[in-house]
Tab-separated table of C-alpha atoms in Angstrom:
chain	number	residue	atom	x	y	z
A	1	MET	CA	30.780	-20.539	22.249
A	2	HIS	CA	31.778	-24.192	21.993
A	3	LYS	CA	30.822	-24.192	18.285
A	4	ILE	CA	32.858	-21.046	17.647
A	5	LEU	CA	35.897	-22.542	19.427
A	6	MET	CA	35.668	-25.763	17.409
A	7	ALA	CA	35.345	-23.754	14.202
A	8	TRP	CA	38.419	-21.742	15.103
A	9	LEU	CA	40.381	-24.949	15.654
A	10	ALA	CA	39.261	-26.132	12.216
A	11	ALA	CA	40.397	-22.819	10.776
A	12	ILE	CA	43.876	-23.241	12.254
A	13	GLY	CA	44.181	-26.580	10.484
A	14	LEU	CA	43.043	-25.085	7.198
A	15	MET	CA	45.668	-22.366	7.305
A	16	ILE	CA	48.744	-24.633	7.653
A	17	GLY	CA	51.061	-23.815	4.777
A	18	CYS	CA	49.677	-20.309	4.086
A	19	GLU	CA	52.082	-17.574	3.030
A	20	THR	CA	53.369	-16.054	6.271
A	21	ALA	CA	54.771	-12.973	4.566
A	22	ARG	CA	51.360	-12.030	3.204
A	23	GLY	CA	49.824	-12.748	6.585
A	24	ALA	CA	52.221	-10.364	8.263
A	25	GLU	CA	51.110	-7.585	5.958
A	26	ASP	CA	47.400	-8.278	6.498
A	27	PRO	CA	46.670	-10.591	9.457
A	28	SER	CA	42.941	-10.752	8.649
A	29	ARG	CA	43.657	-12.423	5.313
A	30	GLN	CA	45.246	-15.475	6.912
A	31	GLN	CA	42.200	-16.067	9.093
A	32	PRO	CA	39.244	-17.711	7.373
A	33	LEU	CA	35.678	-16.793	8.042
A	34	ILE	CA	34.154	-18.918	10.785
A	35	ALA	CA	30.768	-20.420	9.932
A	36	TYR	CA	29.790	-21.614	13.392
A	37	ALA	CA	26.061	-22.363	13.017
A	38	ALA	CA	23.566	-23.122	10.238
A	39	ARG	CA	19.918	-23.996	9.779
A	40	ILE	CA	17.427	-24.620	7.002
A	41	ALA	CA	13.655	-24.266	6.946
A	42	GLY	CA	11.017	-24.624	4.285
A	43	ASP	CA	9.059	-27.044	2.135
A	44	ASP	CA	9.023	-28.360	-1.420
A	45	SER	CA	8.360	-24.933	-2.928
A	46	ARG	CA	10.539	-22.561	-0.903
A	47	ALA	CA	13.366	-22.591	1.608
A	48	ARG	CA	15.416	-20.336	3.837
A	49	ILE	CA	19.037	-21.083	4.711
A	50	VAL	CA	20.771	-19.154	7.485
A	51	ILE	CA	24.500	-19.452	8.235
A	52	ASP	CA	26.117	-17.621	11.162
A	53	PHE	CA	29.628	-16.195	10.700
A	54	ASP	CA	32.084	-14.610	13.098
A	55	ARG	CA	32.283	-11.542	10.839
A	56	GLU	CA	30.614	-10.124	7.754
A	57	PRO	CA	30.891	-12.465	4.750
A	58	ALA	CA	31.301	-11.308	1.176
A	59	PHE	CA	29.637	-13.603	-1.350
A	60	ARG	CA	28.886	-14.129	-5.030
A	61	LEU	CA	26.034	-16.122	-6.541
A	62	HIS	CA	25.485	-17.847	-9.857
A	63	TYR	CA	23.295	-20.605	-11.326
A	64	THR	CA	24.055	-23.762	-13.237
A	65	ALA	CA	21.604	-26.113	-14.945
A	66	SER	CA	21.120	-29.887	-15.256
A	67	PRO	CA	20.571	-30.178	-12.361
A	68	ALA	CA	19.343	-26.816	-11.136
A	69	ARG	CA	21.963	-25.395	-8.783
A	70	LEU	CA	22.768	-22.185	-6.984
A	71	ILE	CA	26.453	-21.678	-6.189
A	72	VAL	CA	27.483	-19.329	-3.394
A	73	ASP	CA	31.164	-18.368	-3.485
A	74	LEU	CA	32.709	-17.130	-0.232
A	75	ASP	CA	36.073	-16.051	1.026
A	76	GLU	CA	37.920	-18.926	2.657
A	77	THR	CA	35.652	-20.308	5.343
A	78	ALA	CA	35.991	-22.825	8.142
A	79	PHE	CA	32.675	-24.655	8.427
A	80	GLY	CA	32.321	-25.495	12.099
A	81	PHE	CA	28.663	-26.452	12.354
A	82	GLY	CA	27.307	-29.992	12.528
A	83	GLU	CA	26.958	-32.118	9.390
A	84	GLY	CA	23.210	-32.460	9.894
A	85	ASP	CA	22.580	-28.746	10.372
A	86	LEU	CA	22.274	-28.194	6.613
A	87	ALA	CA	20.816	-31.558	5.675
A	88	PRO	CA	18.869	-31.159	2.410
A	89	LYS	CA	15.096	-31.018	2.720
A	90	GLY	CA	12.053	-29.877	0.780
A	91	LEU	CA	13.137	-27.882	-2.260
A	92	PHE	CA	16.754	-29.088	-2.077
A	93	THR	CA	18.022	-32.581	-2.830
A	94	ASP	CA	21.664	-31.896	-1.988
A	95	ILE	CA	23.647	-29.250	-0.078
A	96	ARG	CA	27.435	-29.258	-0.137
A	97	TYR	CA	30.021	-26.859	1.238
A	98	GLY	CA	33.780	-26.743	1.586
A	99	ARG	CA	37.101	-25.163	0.653
A	100	MET	CA	37.793	-24.491	-3.026
A	101	GLY	CA	41.521	-23.780	-2.845
A	102	GLN	CA	43.607	-20.958	-1.470
A	103	GLY	CA	41.420	-18.137	-0.214
A	104	SER	CA	37.986	-19.366	-1.305
A	105	SER	CA	35.147	-21.645	-0.246
A	106	ARG	CA	31.811	-22.577	-1.758
A	107	LEU	CA	28.250	-23.570	-0.901
A	108	VAL	CA	26.373	-25.540	-3.580
A	109	LEU	CA	22.582	-25.949	-3.419
A	110	THR	CA	21.021	-28.538	-5.730
A	111	ALA	CA	17.235	-28.412	-6.182
A	112	LYS	CA	14.638	-30.889	-7.380
A	113	ARG	CA	13.135	-28.312	-9.755
A	114	PRO	CA	13.886	-24.909	-11.298
A	115	PHE	CA	14.207	-22.287	-8.580
A	116	LYS	CA	15.549	-18.830	-7.893
A	117	ALA	CA	16.998	-16.827	-5.034
A	118	VAL	CA	14.666	-14.028	-4.023
A	119	LEU	CA	16.930	-12.745	-1.252
A	120	ALA	CA	20.600	-13.122	-0.343
A	121	GLU	CA	21.718	-10.857	2.451
A	122	ALA	CA	24.389	-10.562	5.136
A	123	ARG	CA	22.814	-9.256	8.337
A	124	GLU	CA	24.438	-8.257	11.586
A	125	ASN	CA	23.458	-10.500	14.461
A	126	GLU	CA	22.023	-9.134	17.660
A	127	ALA	CA	24.376	-7.821	20.343
A	128	GLY	CA	27.268	-7.738	17.873
A	129	LYS	CA	27.644	-11.526	17.737
A	130	GLY	CA	28.916	-11.691	14.190
A	131	TYR	CA	26.819	-11.824	11.017
A	132	ARG	CA	24.449	-14.234	9.335
A	133	LEU	CA	24.015	-14.975	5.654
A	134	VAL	CA	20.339	-15.369	4.763
A	135	LEU	CA	19.331	-17.093	1.515
A	136	ASP	CA	15.666	-17.247	0.511
A	137	CYS	CA	14.904	-19.489	-2.463
A	138	GLU	CA	11.676	-20.539	-4.111
A	139	MET	CA	10.559	-22.560	-7.097
A	140	THR	CA	10.132	-20.844	-10.460
A	141	SER	CA	9.260	-21.741	-14.033
A	142	ALA	CA	11.672	-23.594	-16.302
A	143	GLU	CA	11.645	-20.581	-18.621
A	144	GLU	CA	12.638	-18.115	-15.913
A	145	PHE	CA	15.358	-20.418	-14.602
A	146	SER	CA	16.794	-20.826	-18.111
A	147	ALA	CA	16.854	-17.046	-18.467
A	148	LEU	CA	18.673	-16.709	-15.155
A	149	VAL	CA	21.286	-19.270	-16.177
A	150	LYS	CA	21.754	-17.645	-19.567
A	151	ASN	CA	21.849	-14.042	-18.453
A	152	GLN	CA	22.966	-14.367	-14.837
A	153	SER	CA	20.868	-11.217	-14.510
A	154	TRP	CA	21.871	-10.193	-10.995
A	155	ASP	CA	22.027	-6.647	-9.738
A	156	ARG	CA	25.759	-6.139	-10.306
A	157	GLU	CA	25.972	-3.025	-8.158
A	158	LYS	CA	24.663	-4.853	-5.092
A	159	ILE	CA	26.696	-7.973	-5.777
A	160	ALA	CA	29.897	-5.981	-5.865
A	161	GLY	CA	29.594	-5.289	-2.158
A	162	GLY	CA	28.772	-8.901	-1.481
A	163	LYS	CA	26.406	-7.948	1.318
A	164	THR	CA	22.900	-7.817	-0.069
A	165	LEU	CA	21.232	-9.257	-3.132
A	166	ARG	CA	17.591	-8.987	-3.991
A	167	VAL	CA	16.467	-10.643	-7.208
A	168	ALA	CA	13.730	-9.177	-9.367
A	169	PRO	CA	11.669	-11.361	-11.717
A	170	ALA	CA	13.421	-11.946	-15.027
A	171	THR	CA	10.521	-10.362	-16.916
A	172	PRO	CA	8.768	-7.951	-14.539
A	173	GLN	CA	5.291	-6.971	-15.586
A	174	GLU	CA	3.691	-3.759	-14.428
A	175	SER	CA	-0.057	-4.021	-14.242
A	176	SER	CA	-2.809	-2.092	-12.517
A	177	ASP	CA	-5.105	-5.122	-12.667
A	178	ILE	CA	-6.309	-6.744	-9.473
A	179	ILE	CA	-4.884	-10.258	-9.668
A	180	ILE	CA	-6.727	-13.176	-8.063
A	181	ALA	CA	-5.444	-16.743	-7.701
A	182	ILE	CA	-8.099	-19.449	-8.054
A	183	ASP	CA	-7.092	-22.733	-6.445
A	184	ALA	CA	-8.914	-25.884	-7.556
A	185	GLY	CA	-8.573	-28.241	-4.599
A	186	HIS	CA	-6.986	-31.694	-4.990
A	187	GLY	CA	-5.953	-33.074	-8.406
A	188	GLY	CA	-3.988	-35.914	-9.935
A	189	ILE	CA	-3.346	-38.729	-7.479
A	190	ASP	CA	-5.346	-36.844	-4.839
A	191	THR	CA	-8.946	-37.254	-6.019
A	192	GLY	CA	-10.528	-35.642	-2.981
A	193	ALA	CA	-14.032	-36.593	-1.898
A	194	LEU	CA	-16.371	-38.984	-3.714
A	195	GLY	CA	-19.955	-37.953	-4.393
A	196	ALA	CA	-23.059	-39.662	-2.993
A	197	SER	CA	-23.656	-41.214	-6.413
A	198	GLY	CA	-20.259	-42.901	-6.297
A	199	LYS	CA	-19.266	-41.216	-9.573
A	200	THR	CA	-18.448	-37.557	-8.896
A	201	LEU	CA	-14.857	-36.714	-7.885
A	202	GLU	CA	-14.104	-33.570	-5.913
A	203	LYS	CA	-11.002	-32.821	-8.003
A	204	ASP	CA	-13.181	-32.599	-11.143
A	205	VAL	CA	-15.830	-30.437	-9.477
A	206	THR	CA	-13.286	-27.937	-8.180
A	207	LEU	CA	-11.432	-27.663	-11.493
A	208	SER	CA	-14.626	-27.063	-13.478
A	209	PHE	CA	-15.739	-24.422	-11.003
A	210	ALA	CA	-12.289	-22.794	-10.912
A	211	LYS	CA	-12.316	-22.323	-14.681
A	212	THR	CA	-15.797	-20.808	-14.557
A	213	LEU	CA	-14.842	-18.462	-11.722
A	214	ALA	CA	-11.708	-17.357	-13.557
A	215	ASP	CA	-13.824	-16.546	-16.625
A	216	LYS	CA	-16.258	-14.502	-14.517
A	217	LEU	CA	-13.455	-12.532	-12.861
A	218	ASN	CA	-11.584	-11.953	-16.104
A	219	ALA	CA	-14.770	-10.465	-17.520
A	220	LYS	CA	-14.717	-7.801	-14.802
A	221	PRO	CA	-12.877	-4.609	-15.808
A	222	GLY	CA	-9.628	-4.279	-13.905
A	223	PHE	CA	-9.482	-7.920	-12.790
A	224	ARG	CA	-7.211	-10.748	-13.852
A	225	ALA	CA	-7.545	-14.298	-12.528
A	226	PHE	CA	-5.286	-17.316	-12.929
A	227	LEU	CA	-5.429	-20.955	-11.793
A	228	THR	CA	-2.975	-22.742	-9.520
A	229	ARG	CA	-3.690	-25.847	-11.605
A	230	SER	CA	-5.383	-25.911	-14.997
A	231	ASP	CA	-5.639	-29.672	-15.499
A	232	ASP	CA	-5.766	-32.951	-13.568
A	233	THR	CA	-2.348	-32.509	-11.951
A	234	PHE	CA	-1.288	-32.898	-8.338
A	235	VAL	CA	0.001	-29.654	-6.812
A	236	SER	CA	1.231	-29.707	-3.217
A	237	LEU	CA	-0.231	-27.317	-0.651
A	238	PRO	CA	2.973	-25.239	-0.321
A	239	GLU	CA	3.250	-25.029	-4.120
A	240	ARG	CA	-0.274	-23.608	-4.341
A	241	VAL	CA	0.641	-20.861	-1.893
A	242	THR	CA	3.902	-20.092	-3.708
A	243	ILE	CA	2.196	-19.998	-7.121
A	244	ALA	CA	-0.261	-17.433	-5.773
A	245	ARG	CA	2.485	-15.256	-4.323
A	246	GLN	CA	4.673	-15.489	-7.420
A	247	GLY	CA	1.673	-14.475	-9.510
A	248	LYS	CA	1.341	-11.295	-7.396
A	249	ALA	CA	-2.152	-12.323	-6.327
A	250	ARG	CA	-4.135	-9.847	-4.265
A	251	LEU	CA	-6.574	-12.596	-3.266
A	252	PHE	CA	-6.385	-16.378	-3.005
A	253	ILE	CA	-9.570	-18.441	-3.263
A	254	SER	CA	-9.297	-22.202	-2.677
A	255	LEU	CA	-12.254	-24.301	-3.845
A	256	HIS	CA	-13.462	-27.546	-2.283
A	257	ALA	CA	-16.525	-29.806	-2.038
A	258	ASP	CA	-16.082	-32.225	0.835
A	259	THR	CA	-18.152	-35.099	2.228
A	260	LEU	CA	-19.642	-35.613	5.682
A	261	ARG	CA	-21.058	-38.589	7.505
A	262	GLN	CA	-24.206	-36.568	8.137
A	263	LYS	CA	-25.608	-36.708	4.629
A	264	GLY	CA	-28.384	-34.255	5.481
A	265	ILE	CA	-25.967	-31.346	5.900
A	266	ARG	CA	-25.643	-29.198	2.819
A	267	GLY	CA	-24.785	-25.693	1.680
A	268	ALA	CA	-21.749	-23.485	1.135
A	269	THR	CA	-19.235	-22.443	3.806
A	270	VAL	CA	-16.432	-19.859	3.705
A	271	TYR	CA	-13.343	-20.533	5.824
A	272	THR	CA	-10.440	-18.356	6.903
A	273	ILE	CA	-7.259	-19.467	8.647
A	274	SER	CA	-6.896	-19.574	12.395
A	275	ASP	CA	-4.711	-21.400	14.896
A	276	ARG	CA	-7.887	-22.573	16.599
A	277	ALA	CA	-10.870	-24.022	14.774
A	278	SER	CA	-14.234	-22.334	15.197
A	279	ASP	CA	-15.955	-25.694	15.745
A	280	LYS	CA	-15.527	-29.456	15.404
A	281	LEU	CA	-16.738	-29.501	11.808
A	282	ALA	CA	-14.189	-26.880	10.768
A	283	GLU	CA	-11.447	-28.733	12.616
A	284	SER	CA	-12.229	-32.083	10.982
A	285	LEU	CA	-12.407	-30.544	7.515
A	286	ALA	CA	-9.043	-28.821	7.989
A	287	VAL	CA	-7.453	-32.089	9.121
A	288	ARG	CA	-8.707	-33.869	6.001
A	289	GLU	CA	-7.721	-31.114	3.599
A	290	ASN	CA	-4.264	-30.863	5.167
A	291	LEU	CA	-3.705	-34.559	4.395
A	292	SER	CA	-3.572	-33.825	0.660
A	293	ASP	CA	0.241	-33.931	0.538
A	294	ASP	CA	0.358	-37.040	2.694
A	295	ILE	CA	-1.946	-38.827	0.232
A	296	ALA	CA	0.527	-38.062	-2.560
A	297	GLY	CA	3.439	-39.418	-0.520
A	298	ILE	CA	4.923	-36.042	0.419
A	299	GLU	CA	6.325	-35.966	3.931
A	300	VAL	CA	4.865	-33.153	5.980
A	301	LYS	CA	6.632	-32.035	9.144
A	302	ASP	CA	5.471	-29.529	11.707
A	303	GLU	CA	7.846	-26.595	11.683
A	304	PRO	CA	9.237	-25.307	14.990
A	305	GLU	CA	8.080	-21.937	16.217
A	306	GLU	CA	11.312	-20.212	15.201
A	307	VAL	CA	10.818	-21.484	11.637
A	308	ALA	CA	7.283	-20.155	11.551
A	309	ASP	CA	8.702	-16.782	12.504
A	310	ILE	CA	11.042	-16.986	9.520
A	311	LEU	CA	8.438	-18.000	6.942
A	312	ILE	CA	5.315	-16.200	8.194
A	313	ASP	CA	6.119	-12.608	8.998
A	314	LEU	CA	4.321	-9.912	10.951
A	315	THR	CA	1.963	-9.076	8.073
A	316	ARG	CA	-0.050	-12.214	8.869
A	317	ARG	CA	-2.347	-10.498	11.375
A	318	GLU	CA	-3.294	-7.761	8.956
A	319	THR	CA	-3.751	-10.319	6.178
A	320	GLN	CA	-6.046	-12.388	8.386
A	321	ALA	CA	-8.217	-9.335	9.001
A	322	PHE	CA	-8.550	-8.765	5.251
A	323	SER	CA	-9.298	-12.474	4.740
A	324	ILE	CA	-12.182	-12.285	7.198
A	325	GLN	CA	-13.483	-9.187	5.473
A	326	LEU	CA	-13.330	-10.961	2.103
A	327	ALA	CA	-15.170	-13.969	3.532
A	328	GLU	CA	-17.917	-11.684	4.837
A	329	HIS	CA	-18.398	-10.109	1.407
A	330	VAL	CA	-18.605	-13.528	-0.268
A	331	VAL	CA	-21.168	-14.809	2.247
A	332	LYS	CA	-23.203	-11.635	1.857
A	333	SER	CA	-23.273	-12.120	-1.910
A	334	PHE	CA	-24.608	-15.672	-1.331
A	335	GLU	CA	-27.379	-14.750	1.088
A	336	GLY	CA	-30.804	-15.288	-0.428
A	337	GLN	CA	-29.225	-16.653	-3.604
A	338	ILE	CA	-27.846	-20.083	-2.745
A	339	GLU	CA	-28.020	-22.576	0.108
A	340	LEU	CA	-25.671	-21.818	3.021
A	341	ILE	CA	-24.707	-24.028	5.923
A	342	ASN	CA	-25.582	-22.810	9.434
A	343	ASN	CA	-22.932	-20.318	10.561
A	344	PRO	CA	-21.349	-20.094	7.090
A	345	LEU	CA	-18.365	-18.046	8.315
A	346	ARG	CA	-15.914	-20.428	9.990
A	347	HIS	CA	-12.185	-20.802	10.548
A	348	ALA	CA	-9.556	-23.490	11.090
A	349	GLY	CA	-5.874	-24.264	10.437
A	350	PHE	CA	-5.912	-24.875	6.680
A	351	ARG	CA	-2.326	-25.107	5.390
A	352	VAL	CA	-3.318	-23.864	1.954
A	353	LEU	CA	-4.368	-20.510	3.467
A	354	GLN	CA	-0.971	-19.779	5.019
A	355	ALA	CA	0.300	-17.089	2.627
A	356	PRO	CA	1.397	-14.363	5.049
A	357	ASP	CA	0.725	-11.488	2.674
A	358	VAL	CA	-2.227	-12.617	0.511
A	359	PRO	CA	-5.789	-12.485	1.895
A	360	SER	CA	-7.039	-16.052	1.490
A	361	VAL	CA	-10.290	-17.959	1.881
A	362	LEU	CA	-11.260	-21.579	1.434
A	363	LEU	CA	-14.712	-22.019	-0.048
A	364	GLU	CA	-16.594	-25.265	0.506
A	365	LEU	CA	-19.019	-25.021	-2.393
A	366	GLY	CA	-21.229	-27.687	-0.892
A	367	PHE	CA	-21.051	-31.286	0.253
A	368	LEU	CA	-20.771	-34.105	-2.252
A	369	SER	CA	-22.149	-36.436	0.428
A	370	ASN	CA	-25.519	-34.710	0.012
A	371	ALA	CA	-27.421	-35.784	-3.112
A	372	GLU	CA	-28.956	-32.332	-3.644
A	373	ASP	CA	-25.609	-30.586	-3.331
A	374	GLU	CA	-23.965	-33.108	-5.655
A	375	LYS	CA	-26.609	-32.420	-8.280
A	376	LEU	CA	-25.964	-28.686	-8.062
A	377	LEU	CA	-22.186	-29.011	-7.998
A	378	THR	CA	-22.265	-30.833	-11.341
A	379	SER	CA	-24.666	-28.310	-12.918
A	380	LYS	CA	-23.215	-25.766	-15.360
A	381	ALA	CA	-26.060	-23.336	-14.663
A	382	TRP	CA	-25.378	-23.487	-10.917
A	383	ARG	CA	-21.639	-23.008	-11.474
A	384	ASP	CA	-22.297	-19.938	-13.605
A	385	LYS	CA	-24.598	-18.439	-10.991
A	386	VAL	CA	-22.376	-19.062	-7.963
A	387	ALA	CA	-19.169	-18.055	-9.736
A	388	GLY	CA	-20.872	-14.807	-10.687
A	389	LEU	CA	-21.838	-14.187	-7.063
A	390	ILE	CA	-18.269	-14.811	-5.883
A	391	ALA	CA	-16.943	-12.421	-8.525
A	392	ASP	CA	-19.441	-9.802	-7.343
A	393	GLY	CA	-18.297	-10.367	-3.768
A	394	ALA	CA	-14.682	-9.774	-4.800
A	395	VAL	CA	-15.640	-6.527	-6.527
A	396	THR	CA	-17.489	-5.362	-3.406
A	397	TYR	CA	-14.503	-6.269	-1.239
A	398	PHE	CA	-12.090	-4.156	-3.268
A	399	LYS	CA	-14.531	-1.250	-3.423
A	400	ALA	CA	-14.919	-1.359	0.346
A	401	ASN	CA	-11.136	-1.145	0.675
A	402	GLY	CA	-10.864	1.797	-1.709
A	403	VAL	CA	-8.940	-0.176	-4.322
A	404	LEU	CA	-11.703	-0.177	-6.922
A	405	ARG	CA	-13.875	2.729	-7.921
A	406	GLY	CA	-16.962	3.067	-9.981
A	407	GLY	CA	-20.462	1.683	-10.037
């Protein structure tokens, strides 16, 4: 209530000099909207901004380029929340808001890369305590952003009401193919593990295997695979997740080949996400893999529970169940064919597996700290064989779920 009161006081100051005659005809027009609270959550690939108002806000959106910006036009608004409540973070480099003259105000979001709004919506708060404006934004390609700037291709019918805006891709593609995202772990400045020989880099092993696996999957009728990185480039963990979701992936497979102090341990392992690790080995591997962004100088902050609720919705439980099922099919395809670690089905808190709506697994192909595994991991014949087994496991998974038919 204190914030609302302070915002109202700010509003009174803003309205000095307004036309009293017009106000007498329509008292609501001389009172600005009250934005009494705000918050931002997200990372370098996506963000959610929430602003609480005393009543339902009407709004308009449009993009500008160089730099990439989203402009949100509002009716005149008194911004009564703290200056730090909308401090730029992650995707955004600058966030500004203020009055734009008689009767109008504006919010300007400047991003570090091309991006798009995937949701803009005014929602009624609980217990009738005003409304909140919710803006969901995520990174996009330079081509799609240019098209948005050029065409401003918003749903005009929904914009007219100023209450809800959902943005479809600029070039939607209808496809019956099962789409799978293949994630080659590490890359660029983040080299990953070093092999026992002192020569093999994990980032090279994972990229070579990812390309082979994509070829195997693309050879399957009804399947289409794509890579989260196709060359020696650093891609942050949140970006990998966003790329998979933007690509409409039905599965996400992240590839790794770590090292251990115990050089005798070897074999493949399939991991799914969990708040609690299945064992010490899984926990230590997750900690190391989650340091990828830190290695590249990207600040990683734990998000508060309320933020997790915003970014990871209720579909997560169902997705986790499908992830476990996928992992079981992959392990089954490996049995009797390649070396597996003891208890090959494990789980831990891998950040790269956090897509709430895409079944995801992290596959440790083997351990570069083991000389035998390193030899296999650099073998084209072994890559072909194992990639084929993974592709077969994916086919079996979709058949078991009634998505794919046939022999």
